[in-house]
PDB file of C-alpha atoms and ligand atoms in Angstrom:
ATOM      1  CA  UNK A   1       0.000   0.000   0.000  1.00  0.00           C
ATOM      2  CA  UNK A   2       1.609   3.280  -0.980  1.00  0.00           C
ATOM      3  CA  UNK A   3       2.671   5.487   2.144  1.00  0.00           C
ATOM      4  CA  UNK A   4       0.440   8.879   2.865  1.00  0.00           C
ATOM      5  CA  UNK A   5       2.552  11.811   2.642  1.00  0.00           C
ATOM      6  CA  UNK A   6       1.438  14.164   5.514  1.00  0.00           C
ATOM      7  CA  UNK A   7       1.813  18.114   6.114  1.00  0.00           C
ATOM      8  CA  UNK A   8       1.384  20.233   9.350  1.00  0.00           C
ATOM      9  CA  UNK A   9      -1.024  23.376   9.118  1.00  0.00           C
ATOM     10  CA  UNK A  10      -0.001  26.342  10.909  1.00  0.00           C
ATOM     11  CA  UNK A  11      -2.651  28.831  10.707  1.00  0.00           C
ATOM     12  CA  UNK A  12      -1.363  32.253  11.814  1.00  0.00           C
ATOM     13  CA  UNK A  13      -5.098  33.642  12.061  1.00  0.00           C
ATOM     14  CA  UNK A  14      -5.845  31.410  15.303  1.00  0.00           C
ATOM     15  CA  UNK A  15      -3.028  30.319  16.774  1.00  0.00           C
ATOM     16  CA  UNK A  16      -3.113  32.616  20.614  1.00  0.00           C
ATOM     17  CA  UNK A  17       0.753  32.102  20.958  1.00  0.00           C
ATOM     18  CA  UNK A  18      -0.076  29.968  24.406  1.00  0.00           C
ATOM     19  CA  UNK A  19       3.034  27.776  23.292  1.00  0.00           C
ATOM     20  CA  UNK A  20       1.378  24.416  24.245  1.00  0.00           C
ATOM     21  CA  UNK A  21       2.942  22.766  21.159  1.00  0.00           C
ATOM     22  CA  UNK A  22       6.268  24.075  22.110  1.00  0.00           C
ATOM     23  CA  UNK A  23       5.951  22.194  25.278  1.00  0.00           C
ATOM     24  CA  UNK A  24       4.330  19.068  24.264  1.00  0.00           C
ATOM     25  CA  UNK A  25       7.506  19.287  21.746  1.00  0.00           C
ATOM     26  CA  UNK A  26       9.669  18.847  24.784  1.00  0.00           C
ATOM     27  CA  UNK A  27       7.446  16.166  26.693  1.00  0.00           C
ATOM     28  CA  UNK A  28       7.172  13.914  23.538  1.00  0.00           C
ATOM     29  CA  UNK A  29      10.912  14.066  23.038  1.00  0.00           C
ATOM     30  CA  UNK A  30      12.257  14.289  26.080  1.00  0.00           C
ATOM     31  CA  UNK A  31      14.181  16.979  25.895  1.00  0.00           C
ATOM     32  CA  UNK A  32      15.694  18.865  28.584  1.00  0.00           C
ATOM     33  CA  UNK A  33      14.296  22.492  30.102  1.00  0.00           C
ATOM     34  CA  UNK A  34      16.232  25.492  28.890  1.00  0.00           C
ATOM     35  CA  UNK A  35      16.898  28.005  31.149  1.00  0.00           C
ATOM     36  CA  UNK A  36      15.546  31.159  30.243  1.00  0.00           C
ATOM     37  CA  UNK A  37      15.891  34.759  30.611  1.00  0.00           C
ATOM     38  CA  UNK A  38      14.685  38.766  29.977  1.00  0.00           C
ATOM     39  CA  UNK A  39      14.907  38.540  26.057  1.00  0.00           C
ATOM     40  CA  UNK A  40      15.346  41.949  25.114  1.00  0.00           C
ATOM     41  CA  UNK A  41      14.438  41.489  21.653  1.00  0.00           C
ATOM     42  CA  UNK A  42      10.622  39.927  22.616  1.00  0.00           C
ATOM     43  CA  UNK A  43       8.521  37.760  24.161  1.00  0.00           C
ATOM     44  CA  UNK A  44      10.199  34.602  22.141  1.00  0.00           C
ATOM     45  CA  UNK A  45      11.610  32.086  24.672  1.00  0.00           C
ATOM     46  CA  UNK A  46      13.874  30.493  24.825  1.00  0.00           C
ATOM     47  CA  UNK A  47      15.185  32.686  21.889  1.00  0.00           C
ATOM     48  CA  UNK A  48      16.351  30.358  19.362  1.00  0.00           C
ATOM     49  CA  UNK A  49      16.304  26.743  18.477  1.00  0.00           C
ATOM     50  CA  UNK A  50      19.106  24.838  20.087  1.00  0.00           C
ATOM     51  CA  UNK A  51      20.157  20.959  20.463  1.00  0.00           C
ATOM     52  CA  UNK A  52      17.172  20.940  23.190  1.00  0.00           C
ATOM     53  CA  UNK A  53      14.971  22.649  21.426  1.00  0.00           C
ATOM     54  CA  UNK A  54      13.553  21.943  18.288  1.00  0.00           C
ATOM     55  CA  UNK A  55      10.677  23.947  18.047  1.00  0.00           C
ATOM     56  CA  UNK A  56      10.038  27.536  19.713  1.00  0.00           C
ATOM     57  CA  UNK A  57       7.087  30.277  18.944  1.00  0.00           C
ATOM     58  CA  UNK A  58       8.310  33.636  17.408  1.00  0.00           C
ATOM     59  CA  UNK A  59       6.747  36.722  18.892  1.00  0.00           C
ATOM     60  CA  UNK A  60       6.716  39.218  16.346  1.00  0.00           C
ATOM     61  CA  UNK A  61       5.833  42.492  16.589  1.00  0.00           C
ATOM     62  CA  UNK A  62       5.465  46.300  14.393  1.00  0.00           C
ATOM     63  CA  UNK A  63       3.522  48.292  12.633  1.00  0.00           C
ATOM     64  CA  UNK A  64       1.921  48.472   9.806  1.00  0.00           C
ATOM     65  CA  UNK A  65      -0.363  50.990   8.342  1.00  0.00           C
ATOM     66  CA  UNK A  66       0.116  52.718  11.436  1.00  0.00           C
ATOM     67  CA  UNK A  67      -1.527  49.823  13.033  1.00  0.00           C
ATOM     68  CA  UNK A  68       0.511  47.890  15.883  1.00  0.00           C
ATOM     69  CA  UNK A  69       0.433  44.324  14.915  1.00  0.00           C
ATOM     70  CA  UNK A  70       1.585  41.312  16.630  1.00  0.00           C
ATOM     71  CA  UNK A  71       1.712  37.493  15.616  1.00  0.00           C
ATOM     72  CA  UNK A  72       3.048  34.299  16.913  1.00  0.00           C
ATOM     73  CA  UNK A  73       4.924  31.898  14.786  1.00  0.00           C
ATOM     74  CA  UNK A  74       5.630  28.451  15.188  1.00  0.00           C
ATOM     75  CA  UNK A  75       9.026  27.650  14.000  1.00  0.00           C
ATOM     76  CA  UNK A  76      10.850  24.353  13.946  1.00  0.00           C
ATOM     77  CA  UNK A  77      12.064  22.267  10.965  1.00  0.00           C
ATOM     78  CA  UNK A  78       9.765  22.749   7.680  1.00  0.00           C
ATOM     79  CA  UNK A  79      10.579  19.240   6.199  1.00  0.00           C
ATOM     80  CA  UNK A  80      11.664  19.989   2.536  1.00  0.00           C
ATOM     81  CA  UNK A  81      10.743  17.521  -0.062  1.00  0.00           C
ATOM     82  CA  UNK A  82      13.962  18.097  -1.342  1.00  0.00           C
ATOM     83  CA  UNK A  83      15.734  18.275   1.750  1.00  0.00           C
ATOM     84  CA  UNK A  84      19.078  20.140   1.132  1.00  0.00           C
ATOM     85  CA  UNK A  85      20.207  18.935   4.713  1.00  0.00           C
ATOM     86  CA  UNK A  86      19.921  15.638   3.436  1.00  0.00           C
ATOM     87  CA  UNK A  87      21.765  16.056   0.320  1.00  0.00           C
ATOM     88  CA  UNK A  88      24.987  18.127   1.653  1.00  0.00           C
ATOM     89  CA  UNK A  89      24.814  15.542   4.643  1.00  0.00           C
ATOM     90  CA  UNK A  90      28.292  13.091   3.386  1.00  0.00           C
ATOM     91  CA  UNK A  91      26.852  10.367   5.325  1.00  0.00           C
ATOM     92  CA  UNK A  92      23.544  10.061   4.702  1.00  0.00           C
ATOM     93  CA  UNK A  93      22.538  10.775   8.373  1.00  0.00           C
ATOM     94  CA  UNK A  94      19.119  11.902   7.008  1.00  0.00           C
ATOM     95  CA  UNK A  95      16.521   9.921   6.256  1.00  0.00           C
ATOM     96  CA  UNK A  96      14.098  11.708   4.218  1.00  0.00           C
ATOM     97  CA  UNK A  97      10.523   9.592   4.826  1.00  0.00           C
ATOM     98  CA  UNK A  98       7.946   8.980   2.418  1.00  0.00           C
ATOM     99  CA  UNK A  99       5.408  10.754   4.962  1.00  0.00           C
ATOM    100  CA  UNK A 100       7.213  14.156   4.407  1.00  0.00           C
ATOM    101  CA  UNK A 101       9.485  13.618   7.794  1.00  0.00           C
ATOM    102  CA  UNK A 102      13.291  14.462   6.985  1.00  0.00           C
ATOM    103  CA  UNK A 103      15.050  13.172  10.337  1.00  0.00           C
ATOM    104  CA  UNK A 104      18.197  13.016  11.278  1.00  0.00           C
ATOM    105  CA  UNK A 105      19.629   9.424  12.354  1.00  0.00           C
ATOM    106  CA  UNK A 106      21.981  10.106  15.722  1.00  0.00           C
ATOM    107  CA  UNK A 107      23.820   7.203  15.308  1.00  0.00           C
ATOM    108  CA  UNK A 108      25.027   8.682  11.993  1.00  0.00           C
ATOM    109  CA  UNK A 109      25.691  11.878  12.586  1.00  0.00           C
ATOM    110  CA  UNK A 110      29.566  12.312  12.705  1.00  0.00           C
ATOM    111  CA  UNK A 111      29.032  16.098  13.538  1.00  0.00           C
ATOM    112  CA  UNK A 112      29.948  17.658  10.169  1.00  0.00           C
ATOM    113  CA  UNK A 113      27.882  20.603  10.124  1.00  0.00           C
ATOM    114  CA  UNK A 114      27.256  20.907   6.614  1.00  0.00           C
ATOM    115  CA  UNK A 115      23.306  20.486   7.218  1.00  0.00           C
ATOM    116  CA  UNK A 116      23.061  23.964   9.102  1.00  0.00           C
ATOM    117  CA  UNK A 117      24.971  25.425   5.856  1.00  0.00           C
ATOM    118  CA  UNK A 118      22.858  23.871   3.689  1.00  0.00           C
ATOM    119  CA  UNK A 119      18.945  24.885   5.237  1.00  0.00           C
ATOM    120  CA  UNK A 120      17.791  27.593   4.519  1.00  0.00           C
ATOM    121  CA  UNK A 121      15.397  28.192   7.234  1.00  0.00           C
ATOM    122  CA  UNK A 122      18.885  28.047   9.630  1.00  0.00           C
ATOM    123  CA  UNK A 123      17.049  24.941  11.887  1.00  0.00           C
ATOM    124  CA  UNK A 124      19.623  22.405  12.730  1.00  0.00           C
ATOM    125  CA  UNK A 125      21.671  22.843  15.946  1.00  0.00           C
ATOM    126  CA  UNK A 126      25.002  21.448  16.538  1.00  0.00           C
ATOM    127  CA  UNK A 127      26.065  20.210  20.185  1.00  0.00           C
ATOM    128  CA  UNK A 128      29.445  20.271  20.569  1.00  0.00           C
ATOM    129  CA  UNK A 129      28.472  17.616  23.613  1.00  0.00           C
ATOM    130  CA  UNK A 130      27.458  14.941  21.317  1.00  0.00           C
ATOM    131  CA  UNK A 131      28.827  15.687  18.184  1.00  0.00           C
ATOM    132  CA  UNK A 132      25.895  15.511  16.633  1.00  0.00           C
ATOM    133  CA  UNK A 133      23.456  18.124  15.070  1.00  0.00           C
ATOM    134  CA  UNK A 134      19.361  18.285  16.240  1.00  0.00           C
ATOM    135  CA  UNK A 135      16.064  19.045  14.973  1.00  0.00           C
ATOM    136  CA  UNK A 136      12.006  18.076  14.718  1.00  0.00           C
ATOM    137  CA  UNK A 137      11.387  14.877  13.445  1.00  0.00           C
ATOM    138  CA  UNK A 138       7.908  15.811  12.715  1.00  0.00           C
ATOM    139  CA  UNK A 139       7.321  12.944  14.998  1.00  0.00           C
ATOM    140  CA  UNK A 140       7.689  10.118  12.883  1.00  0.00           C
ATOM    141  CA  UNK A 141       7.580   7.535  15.677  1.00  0.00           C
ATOM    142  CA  UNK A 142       4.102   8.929  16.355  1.00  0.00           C
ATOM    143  CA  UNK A 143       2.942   9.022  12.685  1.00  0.00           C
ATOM    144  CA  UNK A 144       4.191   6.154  11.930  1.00  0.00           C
ATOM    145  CA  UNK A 145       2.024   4.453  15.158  1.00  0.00           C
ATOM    146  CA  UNK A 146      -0.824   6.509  13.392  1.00  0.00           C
ATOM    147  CA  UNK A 147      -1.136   9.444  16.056  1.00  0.00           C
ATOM    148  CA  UNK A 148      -0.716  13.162  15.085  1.00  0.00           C
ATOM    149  CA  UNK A 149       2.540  14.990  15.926  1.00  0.00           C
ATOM    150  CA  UNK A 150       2.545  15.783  19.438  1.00  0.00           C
ATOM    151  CA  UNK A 151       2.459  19.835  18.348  1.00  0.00           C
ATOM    152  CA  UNK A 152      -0.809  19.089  16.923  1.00  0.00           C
ATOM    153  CA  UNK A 153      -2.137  17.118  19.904  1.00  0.00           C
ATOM    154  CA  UNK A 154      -1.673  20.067  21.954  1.00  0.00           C
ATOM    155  CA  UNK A 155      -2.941  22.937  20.250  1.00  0.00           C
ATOM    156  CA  UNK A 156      -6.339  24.129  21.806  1.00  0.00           C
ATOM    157  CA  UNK A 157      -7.118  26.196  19.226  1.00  0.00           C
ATOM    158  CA  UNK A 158      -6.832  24.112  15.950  1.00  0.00           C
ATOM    159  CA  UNK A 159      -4.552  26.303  14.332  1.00  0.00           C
ATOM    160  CA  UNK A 160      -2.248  23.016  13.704  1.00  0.00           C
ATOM    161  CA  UNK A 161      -3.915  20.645  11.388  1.00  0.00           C
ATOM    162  CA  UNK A 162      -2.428  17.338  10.486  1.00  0.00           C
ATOM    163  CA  UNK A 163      -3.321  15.230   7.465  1.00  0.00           C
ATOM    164  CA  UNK A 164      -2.643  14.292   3.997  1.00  0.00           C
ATOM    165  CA  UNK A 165      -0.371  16.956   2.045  1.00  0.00           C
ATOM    166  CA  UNK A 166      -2.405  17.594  -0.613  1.00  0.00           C
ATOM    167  CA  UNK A 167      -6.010  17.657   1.342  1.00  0.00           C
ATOM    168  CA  UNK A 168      -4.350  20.644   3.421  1.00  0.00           C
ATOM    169  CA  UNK A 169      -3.052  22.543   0.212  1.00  0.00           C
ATOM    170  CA  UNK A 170      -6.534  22.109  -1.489  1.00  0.00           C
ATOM    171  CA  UNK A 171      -8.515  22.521   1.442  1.00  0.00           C
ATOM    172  CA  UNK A 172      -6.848  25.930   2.380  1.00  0.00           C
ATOM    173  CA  UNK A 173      -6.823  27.244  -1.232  1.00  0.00           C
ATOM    174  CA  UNK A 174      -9.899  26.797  -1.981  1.00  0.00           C
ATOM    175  CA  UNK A 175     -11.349  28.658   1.620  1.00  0.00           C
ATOM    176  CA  UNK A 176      -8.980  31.626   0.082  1.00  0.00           C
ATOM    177  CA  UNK A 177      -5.537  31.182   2.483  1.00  0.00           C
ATOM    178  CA  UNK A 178      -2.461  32.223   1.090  1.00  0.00           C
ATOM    179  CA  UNK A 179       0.040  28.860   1.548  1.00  0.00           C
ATOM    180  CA  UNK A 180       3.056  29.028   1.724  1.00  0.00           C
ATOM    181  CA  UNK A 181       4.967  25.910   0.974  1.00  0.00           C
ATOM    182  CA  UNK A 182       2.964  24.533  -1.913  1.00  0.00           C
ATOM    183  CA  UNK A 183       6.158  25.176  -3.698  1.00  0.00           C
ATOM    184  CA  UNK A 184       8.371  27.170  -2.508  1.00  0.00           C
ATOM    185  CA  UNK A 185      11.689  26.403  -5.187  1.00  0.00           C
ATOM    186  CA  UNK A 186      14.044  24.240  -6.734  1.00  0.00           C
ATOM    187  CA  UNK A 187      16.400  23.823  -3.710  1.00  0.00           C
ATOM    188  CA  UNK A 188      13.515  23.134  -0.949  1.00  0.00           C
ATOM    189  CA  UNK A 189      10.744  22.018  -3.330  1.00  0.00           C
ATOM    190  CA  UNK A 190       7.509  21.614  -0.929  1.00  0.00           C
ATOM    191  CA  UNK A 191       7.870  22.539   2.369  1.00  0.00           C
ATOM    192  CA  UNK A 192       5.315  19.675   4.949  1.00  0.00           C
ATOM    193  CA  UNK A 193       5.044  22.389   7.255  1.00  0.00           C
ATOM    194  CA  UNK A 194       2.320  24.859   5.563  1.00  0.00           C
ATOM    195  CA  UNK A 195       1.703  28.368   6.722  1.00  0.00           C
ATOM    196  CA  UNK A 196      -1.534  29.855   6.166  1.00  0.00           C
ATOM    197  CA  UNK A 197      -3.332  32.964   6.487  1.00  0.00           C
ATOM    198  CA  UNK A 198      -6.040  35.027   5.250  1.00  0.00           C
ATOM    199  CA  UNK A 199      -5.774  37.780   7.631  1.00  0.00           C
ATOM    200  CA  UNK A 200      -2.179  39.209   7.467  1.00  0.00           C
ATOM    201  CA  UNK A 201      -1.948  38.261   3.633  1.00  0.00           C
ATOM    202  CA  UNK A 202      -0.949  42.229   2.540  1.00  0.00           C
ATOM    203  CA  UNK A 203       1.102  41.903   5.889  1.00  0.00           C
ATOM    204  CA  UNK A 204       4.639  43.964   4.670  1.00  0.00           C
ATOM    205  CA  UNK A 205       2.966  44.850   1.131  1.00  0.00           C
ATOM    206  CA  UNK A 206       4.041  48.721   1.612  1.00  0.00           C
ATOM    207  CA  UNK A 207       7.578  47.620   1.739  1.00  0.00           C
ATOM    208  CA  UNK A 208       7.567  45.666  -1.080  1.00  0.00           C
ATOM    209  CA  UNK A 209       7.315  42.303   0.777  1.00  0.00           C
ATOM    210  CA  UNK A 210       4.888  39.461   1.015  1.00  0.00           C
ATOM    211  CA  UNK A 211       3.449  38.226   4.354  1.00  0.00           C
ATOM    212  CA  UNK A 212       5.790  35.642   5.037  1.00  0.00           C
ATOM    213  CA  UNK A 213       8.896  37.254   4.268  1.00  0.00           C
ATOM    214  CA  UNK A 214       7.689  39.493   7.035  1.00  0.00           C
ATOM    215  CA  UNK A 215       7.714  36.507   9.256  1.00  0.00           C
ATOM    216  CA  UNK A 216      11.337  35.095   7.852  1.00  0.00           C
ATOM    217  CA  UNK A 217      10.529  32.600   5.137  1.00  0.00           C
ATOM    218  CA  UNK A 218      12.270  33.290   1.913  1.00  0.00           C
ATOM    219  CA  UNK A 219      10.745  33.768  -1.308  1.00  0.00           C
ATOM    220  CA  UNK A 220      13.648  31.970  -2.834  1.00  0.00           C
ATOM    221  CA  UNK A 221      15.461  30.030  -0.110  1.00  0.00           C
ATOM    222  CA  UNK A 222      18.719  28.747  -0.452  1.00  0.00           C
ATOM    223  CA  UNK A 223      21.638  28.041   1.456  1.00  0.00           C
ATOM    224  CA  UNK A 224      24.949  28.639   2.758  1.00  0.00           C
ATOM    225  CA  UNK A 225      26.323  25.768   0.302  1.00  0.00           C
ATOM    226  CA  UNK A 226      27.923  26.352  -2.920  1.00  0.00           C
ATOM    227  CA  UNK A 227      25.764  23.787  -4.167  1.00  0.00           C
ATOM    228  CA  UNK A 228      24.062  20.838  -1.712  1.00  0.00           C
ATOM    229  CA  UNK A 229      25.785  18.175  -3.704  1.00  0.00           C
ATOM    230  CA  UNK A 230      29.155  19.915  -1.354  1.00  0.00           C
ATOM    231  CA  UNK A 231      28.601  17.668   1.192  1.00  0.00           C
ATOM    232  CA  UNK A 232      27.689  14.388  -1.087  1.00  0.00           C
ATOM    233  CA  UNK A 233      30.570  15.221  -3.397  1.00  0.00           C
ATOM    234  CA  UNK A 234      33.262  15.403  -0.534  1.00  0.00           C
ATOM    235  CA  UNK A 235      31.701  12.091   1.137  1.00  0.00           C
ATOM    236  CA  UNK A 236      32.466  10.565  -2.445  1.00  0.00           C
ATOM    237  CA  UNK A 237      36.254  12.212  -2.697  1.00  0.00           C
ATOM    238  CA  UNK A 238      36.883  10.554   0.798  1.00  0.00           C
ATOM    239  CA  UNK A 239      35.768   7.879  -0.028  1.00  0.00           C
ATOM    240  CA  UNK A 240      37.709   7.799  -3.537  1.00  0.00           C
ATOM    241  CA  UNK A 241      41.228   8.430  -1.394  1.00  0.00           C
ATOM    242  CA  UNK A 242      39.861   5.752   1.152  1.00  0.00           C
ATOM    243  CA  UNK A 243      39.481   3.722  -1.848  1.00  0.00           C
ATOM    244  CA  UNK A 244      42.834   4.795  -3.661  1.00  0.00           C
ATOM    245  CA  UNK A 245      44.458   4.747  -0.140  1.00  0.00           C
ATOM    246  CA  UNK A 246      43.529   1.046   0.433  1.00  0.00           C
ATOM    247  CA  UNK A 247      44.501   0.024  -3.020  1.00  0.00           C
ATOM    248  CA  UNK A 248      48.113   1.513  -3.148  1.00  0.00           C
ATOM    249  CA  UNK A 249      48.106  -0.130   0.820  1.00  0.00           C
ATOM    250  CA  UNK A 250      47.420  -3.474  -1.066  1.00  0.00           C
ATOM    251  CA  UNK A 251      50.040  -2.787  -3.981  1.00  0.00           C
ATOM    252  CA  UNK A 252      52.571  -2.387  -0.811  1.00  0.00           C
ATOM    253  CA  UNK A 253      51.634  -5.066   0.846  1.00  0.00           C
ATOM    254  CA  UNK A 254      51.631  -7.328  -2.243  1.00  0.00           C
ATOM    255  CA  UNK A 255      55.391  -6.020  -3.254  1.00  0.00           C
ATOM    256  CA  UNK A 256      56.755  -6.425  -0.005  1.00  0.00           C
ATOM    257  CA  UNK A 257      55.759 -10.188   0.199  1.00  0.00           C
ATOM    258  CA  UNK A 258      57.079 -10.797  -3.382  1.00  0.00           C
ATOM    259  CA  UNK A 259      60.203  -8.928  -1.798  1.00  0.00           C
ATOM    260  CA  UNK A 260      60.579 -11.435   1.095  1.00  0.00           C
ATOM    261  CA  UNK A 261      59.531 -14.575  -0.886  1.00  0.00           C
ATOM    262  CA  UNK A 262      62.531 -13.598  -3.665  1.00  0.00           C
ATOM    263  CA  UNK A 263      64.479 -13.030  -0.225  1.00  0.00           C
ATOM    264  CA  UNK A 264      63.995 -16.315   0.748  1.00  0.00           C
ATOM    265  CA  UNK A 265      64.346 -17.937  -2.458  1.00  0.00           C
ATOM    266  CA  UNK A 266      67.722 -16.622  -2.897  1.00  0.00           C
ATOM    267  CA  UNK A 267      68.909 -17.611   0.827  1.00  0.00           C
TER     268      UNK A 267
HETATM  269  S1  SF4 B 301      16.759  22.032   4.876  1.00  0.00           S
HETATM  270 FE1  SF4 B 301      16.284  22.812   6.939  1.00  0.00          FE
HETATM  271  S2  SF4 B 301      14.065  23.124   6.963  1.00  0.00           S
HETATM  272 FE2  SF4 B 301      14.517  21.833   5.161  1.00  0.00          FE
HETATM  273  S3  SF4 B 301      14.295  19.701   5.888  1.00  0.00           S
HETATM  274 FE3  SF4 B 301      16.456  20.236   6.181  1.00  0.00          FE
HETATM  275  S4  SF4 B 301      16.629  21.046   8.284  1.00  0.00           S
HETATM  276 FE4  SF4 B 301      14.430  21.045   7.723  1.00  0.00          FE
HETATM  277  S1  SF4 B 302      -0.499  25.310  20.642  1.00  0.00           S
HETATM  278 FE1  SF4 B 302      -1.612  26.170  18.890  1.00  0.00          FE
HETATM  279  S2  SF4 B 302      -2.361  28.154  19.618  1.00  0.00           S
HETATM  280 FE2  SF4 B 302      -0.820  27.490  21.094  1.00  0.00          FE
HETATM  281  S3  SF4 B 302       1.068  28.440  20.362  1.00  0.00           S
HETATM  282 FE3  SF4 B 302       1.028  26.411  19.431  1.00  0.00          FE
HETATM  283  S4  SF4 B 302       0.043  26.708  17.458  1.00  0.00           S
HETATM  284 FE4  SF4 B 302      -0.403  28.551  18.646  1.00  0.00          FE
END
């Protein structure tokens, strides 16, 4: 039976910033408490992703029109259909599922880095602990078990909606959302996590922008990478001078037994 390929809804309209989802992230995963602080720059805590925390709710605030505004949104890994993480990863600690979940495999992960060069959406977090980099998994143990995402779960409001990837895209463009993450571009392709919104859609239109470049998602992502083959195309030069390396170790080998069996054919 083919395998469902799921999104995530995030509707900015309803979501009340309570930041349930950002701690039924934690309990799910069991990931450690953060200690926070005053964050001078808003109401966002802790203030970025890090290894322990893989989602967080962005408090952001201006004004536009003259109007104050202020909106809350979720951010966390979007999970690329073409996952560039996966592609620059040398490895292939990433596991990109059929579902739409890109995660990364710990046992893998030799602590490279070149994953946070190559997303654009600057998720992945590196701890120098472990040696290993972090992010959502979109909770593929729980989809996979057929629950919802533990984000989802938690939401009181409904502004997270799980269920099949194209459902959400039709459903919301027909009842006149803007998406973003239908298709985004070439380097990310579809993004699982959808963000919708009729309400703040001429959000940053004075300045020239769209609504979610106002909220920090590229038009035209792309990443820190020359090109996410980098991290695929160095994997496969190692592994050439591994390969070249154990051959002329061989050749050695080989001539210095011929050496010693002339040796002792001559004494
Ligand atoms: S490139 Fe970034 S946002 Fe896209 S799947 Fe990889 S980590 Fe997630
Ligand atoms: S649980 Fe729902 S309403 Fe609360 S912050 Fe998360 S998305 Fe927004």
């Amino acid at each position: 039976m083919p395998v469902t390929e799921y999104g995530i809804v995030v509707n900015l309209d309803t979501c009340i910033g309570c930041r349930a989802c950002q701690v039924a992230c934690k309990v799910w995963n069991g990931l450690k408490a953060e200690e926070t602080s005053f964050n001078p720059q808003g109401y966002t805590n802790p203030p970025d992703l890090t290894p322990n925390t893989w989602m967080i709710m962005q408090f952001l605030e201006g004004v536009e029109d003259g109007e104050p505004f202020w909106l809350f949104k979720k951010h966390q890994c979007l999970h690329c259909s073409e996952a560039p993480c996966a592609k620059a990863c040398p490895v292939n600690a990433i596991e990109v599922h059929p579902e739409g979940a890109v995660v990364i495999r710990s046992d893998r992960c030799i602590g490279c880095r070149y994953c946070i060069e190559a997303c654009p959406y600057n998720v992945p977090r590196y701890d120098p602990k472990t040696n290993k980099v972090y992010k959502c998994t979109l909770c593929i143990d729980r989809i996979q078990n057929g629950l919802q995402p533990a984000c989802v779960e938690a939401c009181p409001t409904d502004a997270l909606e799980f269920g099949p990837w194209r459902e959400l895209v039709e459903k919301y463009r027909a009842a006149g959302y803007e998406v973003y993450g239908d298709h985004v571009n070439d380097y990310v392709g579809h993004t699982h996590y959808l963000y919708v919104t009729r309400k703040y859609r001429s959000l940053g239109a004075k300045q020239g922008k769209k609504w979610y470049e106002v909220l920090g998602l590229p038009a035209d992502p792309r990443g820190r990478l020359p090109g996410v083959q980098l991290g695929r195309e160095v994997g496969v030069g190692l592994a050439a001078l591994a390969a070249l390396g154990a051959v002329a170790h061989a050749v050695y080998w080989r001539a210095k037994r011929m050496e010693k069996r002339s040796g002792s054919k001559g004494g």
